[in-house]
Amino acid sequence: MNRKRRCKVLIDGNSKIAEQLAAVIKSNYKINVLDVPNNGLVMLKMRENAKQSLFYIGEVAVIEARVEVQGSIGLGVLIGSDSQLAYNLAVIDAAYNANLPEILSWREILLAEEGLIENKIKSKTASILKTKVDFATMDV
């Protein structure tokens, strides 16, 4: 599972999962905190459709943290202000970057959570589509 997909699951899914995965690393390794979770701003890019050029639409408030585990640096960045989740994401990222043995068992956990997220999205989409009006079937 690549970094983008892993982070999406950990951010969109149950925050207890990130907490549990990070706890495994915290209990087995020394965590060197490089940057405590702090607030920042990130420029948000959008693509203009006609010319396909990128432009900055504005700024987004984020929280970010950096840690080091076994000589590998991990980064946790997310929109919002959940400092604990940012720290846990950084610890998990560092564990993956260091290729620690604990990460081998995490794939199934992350895939299961990804399935739950997809099911929630499908359920929400289905409930929204129930209210959709189809004007083609109206007799005018």
GROMACS .gro file of C-alpha atoms in nm:
model
  140
    1MET     CA    1   0.000   0.000   0.000
    2ASN     CA    2   0.154   0.330  -0.106
    3ARG     CA    3   0.192   0.632   0.122
    4LYS     CA    4  -0.096   0.836  -0.024
    5ARG     CA    5  -0.344   0.551   0.004
    6ARG     CA    6  -0.225   0.459   0.355
    7CYS     CA    7  -0.259   0.818   0.479
    8LYS     CA    8  -0.605   0.853   0.325
    9VAL     CA    9  -0.722   0.541   0.511
   10LEU     CA   10  -0.570   0.656   0.840
   11ILE     CA   11  -0.715   1.008   0.811
   12ASP     CA   12  -1.061   0.917   0.678
   13GLY     CA   13  -1.102   0.604   0.888
   14ASN     CA   14  -1.128   0.543   1.259
   15SER     CA   15  -0.862   0.746   1.442
   16LYS     CA   16  -0.820   0.461   1.692
   17ILE     CA   17  -0.645   0.257   1.422
   18ALA     CA   18  -0.370   0.517   1.377
   19GLU     CA   19  -0.342   0.539   1.755
   20GLN     CA   20  -0.303   0.161   1.789
   21LEU     CA   21  -0.049   0.127   1.507
   22ALA     CA   22   0.160   0.415   1.642
   23ALA     CA   23   0.142   0.268   1.996
   24VAL     CA   24   0.316  -0.047   1.872
   25ILE     CA   25   0.608   0.158   1.741
   26LYS     CA   26   0.617   0.386   2.048
   27SER     CA   27   0.643   0.085   2.280
   28ASN     CA   28   0.921  -0.086   2.081
   29TYR     CA   29   1.139   0.202   1.957
   30LYS     CA   30   1.274   0.536   2.067
   31ILE     CA   31   1.086   0.820   1.896
   32ASN     CA   32   1.290   1.133   1.831
   33VAL     CA   33   1.048   1.425   1.782
   34LEU     CA   34   1.194   1.662   1.521
   35ASP     CA   35   0.893   1.895   1.497
   36VAL     CA   36   0.613   1.887   1.752
   37PRO     CA   37   0.268   1.907   1.593
   38ASN     CA   38   0.219   2.267   1.486
   39ASN     CA   39  -0.022   2.462   1.271
   40GLY     CA   40   0.062   2.581   0.923
   41LEU     CA   41  -0.083   2.693   0.594
   42VAL     CA   42  -0.057   2.515   0.260
   43MET     CA   43  -0.138   2.669  -0.075
   44LEU     CA   44  -0.418   2.481  -0.250
   45LYS     CA   45  -0.363   2.419  -0.623
   46MET     CA   46  -0.636   2.379  -0.882
   47ARG     CA   47  -0.623   2.308  -1.252
   48GLU     CA   48  -0.800   2.549  -1.485
   49ASN     CA   49  -0.994   2.341  -1.740
   50ALA     CA   50  -0.959   2.549  -2.058
   51LYS     CA   51  -0.580   2.593  -2.063
   52GLN     CA   52  -0.499   2.309  -1.823
   53SER     CA   53  -0.280   2.544  -1.620
   54LEU     CA   54  -0.232   2.526  -1.244
   55PHE     CA   55  -0.315   2.815  -1.016
   56TYR     CA   56  -0.343   2.868  -0.642
   57ILE     CA   57  -0.700   2.905  -0.523
   58GLY     CA   58  -0.616   2.985  -0.160
   59GLU     CA   59  -0.470   2.851   0.161
   60VAL     CA   60  -0.571   2.558   0.379
   61ALA     CA   61  -0.498   2.531   0.753
   62VAL     CA   62  -0.305   2.213   0.833
   63ILE     CA   63  -0.126   2.057   1.126
   64GLU     CA   64   0.208   1.885   1.074
   65ALA     CA   65   0.456   1.680   1.276
   66ARG     CA   66   0.795   1.520   1.204
   67VAL     CA   67   0.959   1.236   1.394
   68GLU     CA   68   1.255   1.004   1.354
   69VAL     CA   69   1.249   0.631   1.422
   70GLN     CA   70   1.553   0.409   1.368
   71GLY     CA   71   1.718   0.680   1.157
   72SER     CA   72   1.419   0.728   0.925
   73ILE     CA   73   1.210   1.043   0.922
   74GLY     CA   74   0.831   1.036   0.918
   75LEU     CA   75   0.593   1.319   0.833
   76GLY     CA   76   0.232   1.360   0.939
   77VAL     CA   77   0.028   1.636   0.773
   78LEU     CA   78  -0.348   1.673   0.767
   79ILE     CA   79  -0.612   1.937   0.720
   80GLY     CA   80  -0.751   2.059   1.051
   81SER     CA   81  -0.608   2.071   1.401
   82ASP     CA   82  -0.586   1.712   1.530
   83SER     CA   83  -0.233   1.721   1.673
   84GLN     CA   84  -0.245   1.364   1.808
   85LEU     CA   85  -0.341   1.222   1.469
   86ALA     CA   86  -0.064   1.423   1.299
   87TYR     CA   87   0.189   1.283   1.547
   88ASN     CA   88   0.060   0.926   1.500
   89LEU     CA   89   0.076   0.964   1.121
   90ALA     CA   90   0.437   1.079   1.150
   91VAL     CA   91   0.527   0.778   1.367
   92ILE     CA   92   0.358   0.537   1.123
   93ASP     CA   93   0.525   0.704   0.825
   94ALA     CA   94   0.866   0.675   0.994
   95ALA     CA   95   0.799   0.305   1.063
   96TYR     CA   96   0.726   0.247   0.694
   97ASN     CA   97   1.030   0.449   0.588
   98ALA     CA   98   1.249   0.244   0.825
   99ASN     CA   99   1.086  -0.078   0.695
  100LEU     CA  100   1.029  -0.204   1.050
  101PRO     CA  101   0.902  -0.563   1.091
  102GLU     CA  102   0.581  -0.444   1.260
  103ILE     CA  103   0.448  -0.297   0.935
  104LEU     CA  104   0.402  -0.642   0.779
  105SER     CA  105   0.090  -0.710   0.986
  106TRP     CA  106  -0.062  -0.366   0.920
  107ARG     CA  107  -0.160  -0.427   0.557
  108GLU     CA  108  -0.466  -0.636   0.646
  109ILE     CA  109  -0.579  -0.383   0.907
  110LEU     CA  110  -0.552  -0.096   0.660
  111LEU     CA  111  -0.727  -0.290   0.382
  112ALA     CA  112  -1.014  -0.378   0.615
  113GLU     CA  113  -1.054  -0.015   0.718
  114GLU     CA  114  -1.040   0.094   0.354
  115GLY     CA  115  -1.327  -0.145   0.281
  116LEU     CA  116  -1.532   0.006   0.565
  117ILE     CA  117  -1.469   0.356   0.432
  118GLU     CA  118  -1.576   0.253   0.080
  119ASN     CA  119  -1.893   0.092   0.217
  120LYS     CA  120  -1.981   0.412   0.407
  121ILE     CA  121  -1.930   0.616   0.091
  122LYS     CA  122  -2.145   0.378  -0.114
  123SER     CA  123  -2.419   0.385   0.148
  124LYS     CA  124  -2.417   0.764   0.165
  125THR     CA  125  -2.419   0.793  -0.215
  126ALA     CA  126  -2.712   0.550  -0.238
  127SER     CA  127  -2.913   0.748   0.018
  128ILE     CA  128  -2.847   1.071  -0.173
  129LEU     CA  129  -2.940   0.914  -0.507
  130LYS     CA  130  -3.278   0.807  -0.364
  131THR     CA  131  -3.377   1.174  -0.358
  132LYS     CA  132  -3.252   1.249  -0.710
  133VAL     CA  133  -3.521   1.363  -0.950
  134ASP     CA  134  -3.514   1.223  -1.303
  135PHE     CA  135  -3.677   1.486  -1.523
  136ALA     CA  136  -3.661   1.258  -1.827
  137THR     CA  137  -3.940   1.044  -1.684
  138MET     CA  138  -4.172   1.339  -1.622
  139ASP     CA  139  -4.455   1.385  -1.868
  140VAL     CA  140  -4.437   1.744  -1.987
   0.00000   0.00000   0.00000
